[in-house]
PDB file of C-alpha atoms and ligand atoms in Angstrom:
ATOM      1  CA  MET A 165     -74.642-223.164  -3.508  1.00  0.00           C
ATOM      2  CA  SER A 166     -73.549-220.191  -5.509  1.00  0.00           C
ATOM      3  CA  ILE A 167     -75.160-219.051  -8.768  1.00  0.00           C
ATOM      4  CA  SER A 168     -72.785-219.957 -11.883  1.00  0.00           C
ATOM      5  CA  ARG A 169     -71.652-216.666 -13.866  1.00  0.00           C
ATOM      6  CA  PRO A 170     -70.868-217.809 -17.016  1.00  0.00           C
ATOM      7  CA  PHE A 171     -73.024-215.499 -19.280  1.00  0.00           C
ATOM      8  CA  SER A 172     -76.198-216.123 -21.615  1.00  0.00           C
ATOM      9  CA  SER A 173     -78.168-213.841 -21.664  1.00  0.00           C
ATOM     10  CA  ALA A 174     -80.894-216.538 -23.677  1.00  0.00           C
ATOM     11  CA  ILE A 175     -80.808-217.174 -19.959  1.00  0.00           C
ATOM     12  CA  GLN A 176     -81.573-214.718 -18.319  1.00  0.00           C
ATOM     13  CA  THR A 177     -84.109-213.558 -21.088  1.00  0.00           C
ATOM     14  CA  ASN A 178     -85.052-217.788 -19.960  1.00  0.00           C
ATOM     15  CA  ARG A 179     -85.753-216.784 -16.633  1.00  0.00           C
ATOM     16  CA  VAL A 180     -88.157-213.007 -16.379  1.00  0.00           C
ATOM     17  CA  LEU A 181     -90.245-215.769 -19.445  1.00  0.00           C
ATOM     18  CA  GLY A 182     -90.882-218.336 -16.331  1.00  0.00           C
ATOM     19  CA  LEU A 183     -88.627-220.644 -17.900  1.00  0.00           C
ATOM     20  CA  THR A 184     -86.526-223.233 -15.543  1.00  0.00           C
ATOM     21  CA  ASP A 185     -83.436-222.997 -17.242  1.00  0.00           C
ATOM     22  CA  ASN A 186     -80.050-222.222 -14.800  1.00  0.00           C
ATOM     23  CA  ILE A 187     -79.963-218.934 -13.000  1.00  0.00           C
ATOM     24  CA  VAL A 188     -76.783-217.389 -15.011  1.00  0.00           C
ATOM     25  CA  ARG A 189     -75.738-213.553 -13.468  1.00  0.00           C
ATOM     26  CA  THR A 190     -71.706-213.106 -15.466  1.00  0.00           C
ATOM     27  CA  THR A 191     -69.867-210.664 -14.136  1.00  0.00           C
ATOM     28  CA  LEU A 192     -70.454-207.207 -15.671  1.00  0.00           C
ATOM     29  CA  ILE A 193     -67.129-205.635 -15.136  1.00  0.00           C
ATOM     30  CA  VAL A 194     -67.145-201.542 -16.432  1.00  0.00           C
ATOM     31  CA  GLY A 195     -64.614-198.773 -16.710  1.00  0.00           C
ATOM     32  CA  ASN A 196     -66.111-195.224 -16.272  1.00  0.00           C
ATOM     33  CA  TRP A 197     -63.419-193.339 -17.441  1.00  0.00           C
ATOM     34  CA  LYS A 198     -65.613-190.378 -16.427  1.00  0.00           C
ATOM     35  CA  MET A 199     -63.549-186.851 -17.471  1.00  0.00           C
ATOM     36  CA  ASN A 200     -60.776-188.642 -18.346  1.00  0.00           C
ATOM     37  CA  LYS A 201     -58.501-188.674 -21.504  1.00  0.00           C
ATOM     38  CA  THR A 202     -58.634-187.372 -24.717  1.00  0.00           C
ATOM     39  CA  ALA A 203     -59.949-189.528 -27.928  1.00  0.00           C
ATOM     40  CA  SER A 204     -56.037-189.572 -29.544  1.00  0.00           C
ATOM     41  CA  GLU A 205     -55.006-190.828 -25.309  1.00  0.00           C
ATOM     42  CA  ALA A 206     -57.998-193.074 -25.124  1.00  0.00           C
ATOM     43  CA  ALA A 207     -57.304-195.288 -28.267  1.00  0.00           C
ATOM     44  CA  THR A 208     -53.976-195.630 -27.280  1.00  0.00           C
ATOM     45  CA  PHE A 209     -55.409-196.660 -23.848  1.00  0.00           C
ATOM     46  CA  ILE A 210     -57.456-199.147 -25.686  1.00  0.00           C
ATOM     47  CA  CYS A 211     -54.548-200.946 -28.558  1.00  0.00           C
ATOM     48  CA  THR A 212     -52.013-201.326 -25.064  1.00  0.00           C
ATOM     49  CA  VAL A 213     -54.843-202.650 -22.439  1.00  0.00           C
ATOM     50  CA  VAL A 214     -56.270-204.934 -24.726  1.00  0.00           C
ATOM     51  CA  PRO A 215     -54.002-207.613 -25.077  1.00  0.00           C
ATOM     52  CA  LYS A 216     -54.085-207.797 -21.226  1.00  0.00           C
ATOM     53  CA  LEU A 217     -57.351-208.834 -21.351  1.00  0.00           C
ATOM     54  CA  PRO A 218     -58.456-212.651 -20.738  1.00  0.00           C
ATOM     55  CA  ALA A 219     -59.579-213.511 -24.408  1.00  0.00           C
ATOM     56  CA  PRO A 220     -62.061-214.682 -25.321  1.00  0.00           C
ATOM     57  CA  PRO A 221     -63.676-213.287 -21.692  1.00  0.00           C
ATOM     58  CA  THR A 222     -65.893-215.399 -20.248  1.00  0.00           C
ATOM     59  CA  ILE A 223     -67.299-212.160 -18.279  1.00  0.00           C
ATOM     60  CA  GLU A 224     -68.259-208.494 -20.113  1.00  0.00           C
ATOM     61  CA  ILE A 225     -66.215-206.734 -20.524  1.00  0.00           C
ATOM     62  CA  VAL A 226     -66.995-201.943 -21.167  1.00  0.00           C
ATOM     63  CA  VAL A 227     -65.229-199.104 -21.260  1.00  0.00           C
ATOM     64  CA  ALA A 228     -66.884-196.011 -20.389  1.00  0.00           C
ATOM     65  CA  PRO A 229     -64.864-193.403 -22.055  1.00  0.00           C
ATOM     66  CA  PRO A 230     -66.118-189.451 -22.464  1.00  0.00           C
ATOM     67  CA  PHE A 231     -69.129-188.967 -25.498  1.00  0.00           C
ATOM     68  CA  ILE A 232     -66.031-187.430 -27.641  1.00  0.00           C
ATOM     69  CA  ALA A 233     -63.936-190.701 -27.663  1.00  0.00           C
ATOM     70  CA  LEU A 234     -66.485-193.372 -28.485  1.00  0.00           C
ATOM     71  CA  GLU A 235     -65.627-193.437 -32.208  1.00  0.00           C
ATOM     72  CA  SER A 236     -61.950-193.765 -31.210  1.00  0.00           C
ATOM     73  CA  VAL A 237     -62.507-196.431 -28.819  1.00  0.00           C
ATOM     74  CA  ARG A 238     -64.731-198.255 -31.310  1.00  0.00           C
ATOM     75  CA  THR A 239     -62.019-198.109 -34.087  1.00  0.00           C
ATOM     76  CA  ALA A 240     -59.442-198.933 -31.476  1.00  0.00           C
ATOM     77  CA  LEU A 241     -61.453-202.170 -30.524  1.00  0.00           C
ATOM     78  CA  GLY A 242     -61.485-203.326 -34.217  1.00  0.00           C
ATOM     79  CA  ALA A 243     -65.155-205.127 -35.157  1.00  0.00           C
ATOM     80  CA  SER A 244     -64.590-208.544 -33.850  1.00  0.00           C
ATOM     81  CA  THR A 245     -63.158-207.574 -30.362  1.00  0.00           C
ATOM     82  CA  SER A 246     -64.687-208.984 -27.281  1.00  0.00           C
ATOM     83  CA  VAL A 247     -64.295-205.701 -25.049  1.00  0.00           C
ATOM     84  CA  GLN A 248     -68.334-203.454 -25.380  1.00  0.00           C
ATOM     85  CA  LEU A 249     -68.630-200.044 -25.591  1.00  0.00           C
ATOM     86  CA  GLY A 250     -70.279-197.473 -22.987  1.00  0.00           C
ATOM     87  CA  ALA A 251     -71.666-194.084 -22.524  1.00  0.00           C
ATOM     88  CA  GLN A 252     -71.650-192.318 -19.461  1.00  0.00           C
ATOM     89  CA  ASN A 253     -74.444-191.041 -19.579  1.00  0.00           C
ATOM     90  CA  LEU A 254     -77.673-189.874 -22.103  1.00  0.00           C
ATOM     91  CA  PHE A 255     -80.661-186.919 -22.930  1.00  0.00           C
ATOM     92  CA  TRP A 256     -83.977-188.594 -23.095  1.00  0.00           C
ATOM     93  CA  GLU A 257     -85.031-187.340 -26.217  1.00  0.00           C
ATOM     94  CA  SER A 258     -84.106-188.965 -29.084  1.00  0.00           C
ATOM     95  CA  HIS A 259     -82.988-185.175 -31.151  1.00  0.00           C
ATOM     96  CA  GLY A 260     -84.238-181.496 -31.590  1.00  0.00           C
ATOM     97  CA  ALA A 261     -83.124-178.207 -29.508  1.00  0.00           C
ATOM     98  CA  TYR A 262     -80.968-179.163 -26.647  1.00  0.00           C
ATOM     99  CA  THR A 263     -77.897-178.091 -26.489  1.00  0.00           C
ATOM    100  CA  GLY A 264     -74.032-180.318 -25.467  1.00  0.00           C
ATOM    101  CA  GLU A 265     -76.775-183.435 -24.919  1.00  0.00           C
ATOM    102  CA  VAL A 266     -76.115-186.408 -26.635  1.00  0.00           C
ATOM    103  CA  SER A 267     -79.795-189.353 -27.536  1.00  0.00           C
ATOM    104  CA  ALA A 268     -78.997-192.779 -27.393  1.00  0.00           C
ATOM    105  CA  PRO A 269     -80.472-193.631 -31.240  1.00  0.00           C
ATOM    106  CA  MET A 270     -76.761-191.689 -31.659  1.00  0.00           C
ATOM    107  CA  LEU A 271     -74.672-193.556 -28.843  1.00  0.00           C
ATOM    108  CA  LYS A 272     -76.499-196.913 -30.770  1.00  0.00           C
ATOM    109  CA  GLU A 273     -74.685-196.257 -34.222  1.00  0.00           C
ATOM    110  CA  LEU A 274     -71.792-195.284 -32.572  1.00  0.00           C
ATOM    111  CA  GLY A 275     -71.561-198.569 -31.175  1.00  0.00           C
ATOM    112  CA  CYS A 276     -72.788-198.459 -27.485  1.00  0.00           C
ATOM    113  CA  ARG A 277     -74.708-201.621 -25.774  1.00  0.00           C
ATOM    114  CA  TYR A 278     -74.666-200.308 -22.373  1.00  0.00           C
ATOM    115  CA  VAL A 279     -75.703-196.642 -20.835  1.00  0.00           C
ATOM    116  CA  ILE A 280     -74.461-195.944 -17.361  1.00  0.00           C
ATOM    117  CA  ILE A 281     -77.702-194.026 -15.545  1.00  0.00           C
ATOM    118  CA  GLY A 282     -77.858-191.748 -12.783  1.00  0.00           C
ATOM    119  CA  HIS A 283     -74.540-191.544 -11.686  1.00  0.00           C
ATOM    120  CA  SER A 284     -74.137-189.384  -8.537  1.00  0.00           C
ATOM    121  CA  GLU A 285     -71.661-187.266  -9.760  1.00  0.00           C
ATOM    122  CA  ARG A 286     -74.430-186.575 -12.372  1.00  0.00           C
ATOM    123  CA  ARG A 287     -77.119-185.955  -9.126  1.00  0.00           C
ATOM    124  CA  THR A 288     -74.883-184.126  -7.101  1.00  0.00           C
ATOM    125  CA  LEU A 289     -73.152-181.254  -9.512  1.00  0.00           C
ATOM    126  CA  PHE A 290     -75.660-182.085 -12.003  1.00  0.00           C
ATOM    127  CA  GLY A 291     -79.452-181.760 -10.529  1.00  0.00           C
ATOM    128  CA  GLU A 292     -80.050-184.609 -11.791  1.00  0.00           C
ATOM    129  CA  GLN A 293     -83.121-186.223 -10.099  1.00  0.00           C
ATOM    130  CA  ASP A 294     -85.339-189.081  -9.951  1.00  0.00           C
ATOM    131  CA  GLU A 295     -87.899-188.247 -12.311  1.00  0.00           C
ATOM    132  CA  GLU A 296     -84.978-187.560 -15.501  1.00  0.00           C
ATOM    133  CA  VAL A 297     -82.493-191.172 -14.360  1.00  0.00           C
ATOM    134  CA  ARG A 298     -86.179-192.175 -14.991  1.00  0.00           C
ATOM    135  CA  LYS A 299     -86.903-190.512 -18.407  1.00  0.00           C
ATOM    136  CA  LYS A 300     -82.808-191.789 -19.446  1.00  0.00           C
ATOM    137  CA  ILE A 301     -83.475-195.649 -18.677  1.00  0.00           C
ATOM    138  CA  ARG A 302     -86.670-195.345 -20.343  1.00  0.00           C
ATOM    139  CA  SER A 303     -84.925-193.639 -23.841  1.00  0.00           C
ATOM    140  CA  ALA A 304     -82.265-196.140 -23.446  1.00  0.00           C
ATOM    141  CA  LEU A 305     -84.006-199.428 -23.535  1.00  0.00           C
ATOM    142  CA  THR A 306     -86.089-198.108 -26.544  1.00  0.00           C
ATOM    143  CA  HIS A 307     -83.101-197.972 -28.031  1.00  0.00           C
ATOM    144  CA  HIS A 308     -81.927-201.351 -27.517  1.00  0.00           C
ATOM    145  CA  LEU A 309     -78.889-200.008 -24.994  1.00  0.00           C
ATOM    146  CA  LYS A 310     -78.413-201.283 -21.671  1.00  0.00           C
ATOM    147  CA  PRO A 311     -78.471-199.306 -19.030  1.00  0.00           C
ATOM    148  CA  ILE A 312     -76.719-199.161 -15.583  1.00  0.00           C
ATOM    149  CA  LEU A 313     -79.052-197.465 -12.674  1.00  0.00           C
ATOM    150  CA  CYS A 314     -76.356-196.246 -10.058  1.00  0.00           C
ATOM    151  CA  ILE A 315     -77.577-195.337  -6.326  1.00  0.00           C
ATOM    152  CA  GLY A 316     -75.749-195.119  -3.434  1.00  0.00           C
ATOM    153  CA  GLU A 317     -76.556-192.939   0.145  1.00  0.00           C
ATOM    154  CA  SER A 318     -74.289-191.036   0.707  1.00  0.00           C
ATOM    155  CA  LEU A 319     -72.562-190.555   4.435  1.00  0.00           C
ATOM    156  CA  SER A 320     -74.941-188.941   5.950  1.00  0.00           C
ATOM    157  CA  GLN A 321     -77.618-190.789   5.467  1.00  0.00           C
ATOM    158  CA  ARG A 322     -75.166-194.791   6.293  1.00  0.00           C
ATOM    159  CA  GLU A 323     -74.262-192.930   9.242  1.00  0.00           C
ATOM    160  CA  GLN A 324     -78.528-191.662  10.332  1.00  0.00           C
ATOM    161  CA  GLY A 325     -79.139-195.442   9.151  1.00  0.00           C
ATOM    162  CA  GLN A 326     -81.263-194.630   5.960  1.00  0.00           C
ATOM    163  CA  THR A 327     -79.288-196.682   3.564  1.00  0.00           C
ATOM    164  CA  ASP A 328     -81.803-198.770   2.751  1.00  0.00           C
ATOM    165  CA  GLU A 329     -84.880-196.756   2.422  1.00  0.00           C
ATOM    166  CA  VAL A 330     -82.025-194.299   0.371  1.00  0.00           C
ATOM    167  CA  LEU A 331     -81.463-197.158  -2.092  1.00  0.00           C
ATOM    168  CA  ARG A 332     -85.374-198.573  -2.403  1.00  0.00           C
ATOM    169  CA  ARG A 333     -86.553-194.232  -2.813  1.00  0.00           C
ATOM    170  CA  GLN A 334     -83.545-194.331  -6.004  1.00  0.00           C
ATOM    171  CA  LEU A 335     -85.168-197.516  -7.593  1.00  0.00           C
ATOM    172  CA  THR A 336     -88.471-196.857  -7.140  1.00  0.00           C
ATOM    173  CA  GLY A 337     -87.451-193.400  -8.700  1.00  0.00           C
ATOM    174  CA  GLY A 338     -85.295-194.460 -11.533  1.00  0.00           C
ATOM    175  CA  LEU A 339     -87.408-198.155 -12.120  1.00  0.00           C
ATOM    176  CA  THR A 340     -90.921-197.471 -11.399  1.00  0.00           C
ATOM    177  CA  GLY A 341     -93.116-198.506 -14.584  1.00  0.00           C
ATOM    178  CA  LEU A 342     -90.806-201.026 -16.626  1.00  0.00           C
ATOM    179  CA  SER A 343     -92.059-203.759 -17.579  1.00  0.00           C
ATOM    180  CA  ASP A 344     -90.268-207.777 -16.485  1.00  0.00           C
ATOM    181  CA  LYS A 345     -88.813-207.805 -19.903  1.00  0.00           C
ATOM    182  CA  ASP A 346     -87.431-204.040 -20.104  1.00  0.00           C
ATOM    183  CA  MET A 347     -86.276-205.287 -16.164  1.00  0.00           C
ATOM    184  CA  ALA A 348     -84.076-208.436 -18.056  1.00  0.00           C
ATOM    185  CA  ALA A 349     -82.198-205.436 -19.980  1.00  0.00           C
ATOM    186  CA  VAL A 350     -81.205-203.704 -16.980  1.00  0.00           C
ATOM    187  CA  ALA A 351     -78.216-204.207 -14.735  1.00  0.00           C
ATOM    188  CA  VAL A 352     -78.103-201.678 -10.972  1.00  0.00           C
ATOM    189  CA  ALA A 353     -74.972-200.121  -9.806  1.00  0.00           C
ATOM    190  CA  TYR A 354     -74.742-199.329  -5.538  1.00  0.00           C
ATOM    191  CA  GLU A 355     -71.753-197.121  -4.958  1.00  0.00           C
ATOM    192  CA  PRO A 356     -72.159-195.562  -1.615  1.00  0.00           C
ATOM    193  CA  VAL A 357     -71.335-191.703  -2.548  1.00  0.00           C
ATOM    194  CA  TRP A 358     -69.048-191.431   1.187  1.00  0.00           C
ATOM    195  CA  ALA A 359     -66.903-194.311  -1.019  1.00  0.00           C
ATOM    196  CA  ILE A 360     -66.816-193.046  -4.990  1.00  0.00           C
ATOM    197  CA  GLY A 361     -63.007-191.614  -5.160  1.00  0.00           C
ATOM    198  CA  THR A 362     -61.647-191.967  -1.771  1.00  0.00           C
ATOM    199  CA  GLY A 363     -60.674-194.791  -1.026  1.00  0.00           C
ATOM    200  CA  LYS A 364     -62.619-195.939   1.346  1.00  0.00           C
ATOM    201  CA  ALA A 365     -64.030-198.957  -0.592  1.00  0.00           C
ATOM    202  CA  ALA A 366     -67.518-200.294   1.312  1.00  0.00           C
ATOM    203  CA  THR A 367     -66.456-203.491   2.726  1.00  0.00           C
ATOM    204  CA  SER A 368     -67.710-206.839   1.262  1.00  0.00           C
ATOM    205  CA  GLU A 369     -70.249-206.967   4.192  1.00  0.00           C
ATOM    206  CA  GLN A 370     -71.365-203.470   3.863  1.00  0.00           C
ATOM    207  CA  ALA A 371     -71.737-203.956  -0.163  1.00  0.00           C
ATOM    208  CA  VAL A 372     -73.525-207.339   0.477  1.00  0.00           C
ATOM    209  CA  ALA A 373     -75.637-205.543   2.530  1.00  0.00           C
ATOM    210  CA  ALA A 374     -77.181-203.277   0.698  1.00  0.00           C
ATOM    211  CA  HIS A 375     -77.128-205.756  -2.568  1.00  0.00           C
ATOM    212  CA  ARG A 376     -79.235-207.838  -0.934  1.00  0.00           C
ATOM    213  CA  THR A 377     -81.763-204.719   0.100  1.00  0.00           C
ATOM    214  CA  ILE A 378     -81.624-204.379  -3.861  1.00  0.00           C
ATOM    215  CA  ARG A 379     -82.759-208.080  -4.452  1.00  0.00           C
ATOM    216  CA  ALA A 380     -85.385-207.862  -1.734  1.00  0.00           C
ATOM    217  CA  PHE A 381     -86.670-204.734  -3.534  1.00  0.00           C
ATOM    218  CA  LEU A 382     -86.530-205.937  -6.797  1.00  0.00           C
ATOM    219  CA  ALA A 383     -88.040-209.257  -5.524  1.00  0.00           C
ATOM    220  CA  ASP A 384     -90.596-207.964  -4.042  1.00  0.00           C
ATOM    221  CA  THR A 385     -91.844-205.568  -7.125  1.00  0.00           C
ATOM    222  CA  TRP A 386     -91.274-207.255  -9.620  1.00  0.00           C
ATOM    223  CA  SER A 387     -90.913-211.227  -8.705  1.00  0.00           C
ATOM    224  CA  ALA A 388     -88.105-213.631  -7.253  1.00  0.00           C
ATOM    225  CA  ASP A 389     -86.994-214.620 -10.364  1.00  0.00           C
ATOM    226  CA  LEU A 390     -86.121-210.796 -12.057  1.00  0.00           C
ATOM    227  CA  ALA A 391     -84.536-210.398  -8.551  1.00  0.00           C
ATOM    228  CA  GLU A 392     -82.535-213.532  -8.870  1.00  0.00           C
ATOM    229  CA  ALA A 393     -81.414-212.915 -13.181  1.00  0.00           C
ATOM    230  CA  THR A 394     -80.331-209.266 -12.178  1.00  0.00           C
ATOM    231  CA  ARG A 395     -77.154-208.151 -12.042  1.00  0.00           C
ATOM    232  CA  ILE A 396     -75.747-205.767  -9.295  1.00  0.00           C
ATOM    233  CA  LEU A 397     -72.468-204.330  -9.827  1.00  0.00           C
ATOM    234  CA  TYR A 398     -70.446-203.097  -6.476  1.00  0.00           C
ATOM    235  CA  GLY A 399     -68.507-198.793  -7.431  1.00  0.00           C
ATOM    236  CA  GLY A 400     -66.206-197.180  -5.269  1.00  0.00           C
ATOM    237  CA  SER A 401     -62.356-197.111  -4.728  1.00  0.00           C
ATOM    238  CA  VAL A 402     -62.370-200.735  -6.584  1.00  0.00           C
ATOM    239  CA  THR A 403     -58.710-202.058  -6.972  1.00  0.00           C
ATOM    240  CA  PRO A 404     -57.189-205.004  -8.058  1.00  0.00           C
ATOM    241  CA  HIS A 405     -56.909-205.319  -4.102  1.00  0.00           C
ATOM    242  CA  ASN A 406     -60.309-204.862  -2.972  1.00  0.00           C
ATOM    243  CA  VAL A 407     -61.378-206.419  -6.036  1.00  0.00           C
ATOM    244  CA  SER A 408     -61.643-210.428  -5.363  1.00  0.00           C
ATOM    245  CA  GLY A 409     -62.422-210.155  -2.488  1.00  0.00           C
ATOM    246  CA  LEU A 410     -65.746-208.282  -3.325  1.00  0.00           C
ATOM    247  CA  LEU A 411     -66.668-210.217  -6.294  1.00  0.00           C
ATOM    248  CA  GLN A 412     -66.403-213.205  -4.335  1.00  0.00           C
ATOM    249  CA  SER A 413     -69.693-213.070  -2.703  1.00  0.00           C
ATOM    250  CA  ASP A 414     -72.545-214.650  -4.908  1.00  0.00           C
ATOM    251  CA  GLN A 415     -74.287-211.361  -4.020  1.00  0.00           C
ATOM    252  CA  ILE A 416     -71.727-209.058  -6.194  1.00  0.00           C
ATOM    253  CA  ASP A 417     -72.052-209.346  -9.653  1.00  0.00           C
ATOM    254  CA  GLY A 418     -69.273-207.256 -10.809  1.00  0.00           C
ATOM    255  CA  ALA A 419     -67.789-203.851 -10.824  1.00  0.00           C
ATOM    256  CA  LEU A 420     -68.295-199.864 -12.227  1.00  0.00           C
ATOM    257  CA  ILE A 421     -64.844-198.727 -11.678  1.00  0.00           C
ATOM    258  CA  GLY A 422     -63.625-194.919 -11.320  1.00  0.00           C
ATOM    259  CA  GLY A 423     -60.248-194.120 -10.750  1.00  0.00           C
ATOM    260  CA  ALA A 424     -58.477-197.756 -11.616  1.00  0.00           C
ATOM    261  CA  CYS A 425     -59.540-198.265 -14.654  1.00  0.00           C
ATOM    262  CA  LEU A 426     -57.244-195.672 -15.848  1.00  0.00           C
ATOM    263  CA  GLU A 427     -54.201-197.515 -15.362  1.00  0.00           C
ATOM    264  CA  VAL A 428     -53.186-200.208 -17.749  1.00  0.00           C
ATOM    265  CA  GLU A 429     -52.121-202.442 -15.418  1.00  0.00           C
ATOM    266  CA  SER A 430     -54.706-202.223 -12.616  1.00  0.00           C
ATOM    267  CA  PHE A 431     -57.766-202.275 -15.373  1.00  0.00           C
ATOM    268  CA  ALA A 432     -56.298-205.312 -16.489  1.00  0.00           C
ATOM    269  CA  THR A 433     -55.066-206.877 -13.453  1.00  0.00           C
ATOM    270  CA  ILE A 434     -58.890-206.312 -12.300  1.00  0.00           C
ATOM    271  CA  CYS A 435     -60.468-207.756 -15.484  1.00  0.00           C
ATOM    272  CA  CYS A 436     -58.306-210.234 -14.563  1.00  0.00           C
ATOM    273  CA  LEU A 437     -59.263-211.444 -11.027  1.00  0.00           C
ATOM    274  CA  ALA A 438     -63.224-210.838 -12.363  1.00  0.00           C
ATOM    275  CA  GLU A 439     -62.154-213.471 -15.247  1.00  0.00           C
ATOM    276  CA  SER A 440     -60.876-216.339 -12.765  1.00  0.00           C
ATOM    277  CA  ILE A 441     -63.489-215.525 -10.061  1.00  0.00           C
ATOM    278  CA  GLY A 442     -65.624-215.906 -12.453  1.00  0.00           C
ATOM    279  CA  ALA A 443     -64.523-219.405 -14.564  1.00  0.00           C
ATOM    280  CA  CYS A 444     -64.769-220.540 -11.171  1.00  0.00           C
ATOM    281  CA  GLY A 445     -67.905-218.966  -8.938  1.00  0.00           C
TER     282      GLY A 445
HETATM  283  P1  LIG B 850     -63.606-195.030  -7.665  1.00  0.00           P
HETATM  284  O1  LIG B 850     -63.681-196.672  -8.944  1.00  0.00           O
HETATM  285  O2  LIG B 850     -62.635-193.843  -8.209  1.00  0.00           O
HETATM  286  O3  LIG B 850     -63.920-194.946  -6.698  1.00  0.00           O
HETATM  287  O4  LIG B 850     -64.955-194.493  -8.946  1.00  0.00           O
HETATM  288  C1  LIG B 850     -66.199-195.098  -8.549  1.00  0.00           C
HETATM  289  C2  LIG B 850     -66.999-194.143  -9.649  1.00  0.00           C
HETATM  290  O5  LIG B 850     -67.876-193.330  -9.323  1.00  0.00           O
HETATM  291  C3  LIG B 850     -67.589-195.726 -10.972  1.00  0.00           C
HETATM  292  O6  LIG B 850     -68.994-194.865 -11.562  1.00  0.00           O
END
């Protein structure tokens, strides 16, 4: 029997508190726009894509545009939208002399609910270390943003059989010291570096194996209930063609999408496919 997917954060919280409701993990689809679209392009995109999305969705749909487009996307979405806003990064201090940085309270005020943290592009291109990832997650939680912690192995690490070790190390680095209550707001995204932007998505079997490793770590470090309640997304060359196969597994609770979230048709199709699976999963 697979785990049902319809969303209830109240039920998720109940699990963390040790209550006995059914465990639910709502499918979460996140579009990571990376450094694409100006503020006006972003608004146009939102106005075109939103009518094509499931409404109201039983899944959660999040768009994470560049910082400079958050305001225009929020305005384009309107007050009654079911599409949520996410950011791609933050800095852990709330204010001060940190030229070029953006803080959690700033993102919160712009309407963000989620923030992507520790993306492999941040780690490899900008030298982000686990210690910084941890501080960013703590700051997000302090300011009531839900962090999506990105982890994943490189091709050489996979080829050397180090995948599980890398995942556990990055989980330890990012999440050490968080309470059960903190963890209730955290999602993990498994994004193998070799699958990002390459067109070579992990197979369902590879993704499920990694997700099981992540869930086992969560169970060992916190509890079996916490592990069952935590959403684990897959990211890396997700497209309308492979998303259904990935989401069929009850281990894969959603997707973090790069390239395919930039086109109206492909993002809308992915969301509709996820909705149809989520509704009957
Ligand atoms: P692609 O979907 O373009 O492979 O990017 C994945 C990703 O990095 C999402 O965060």
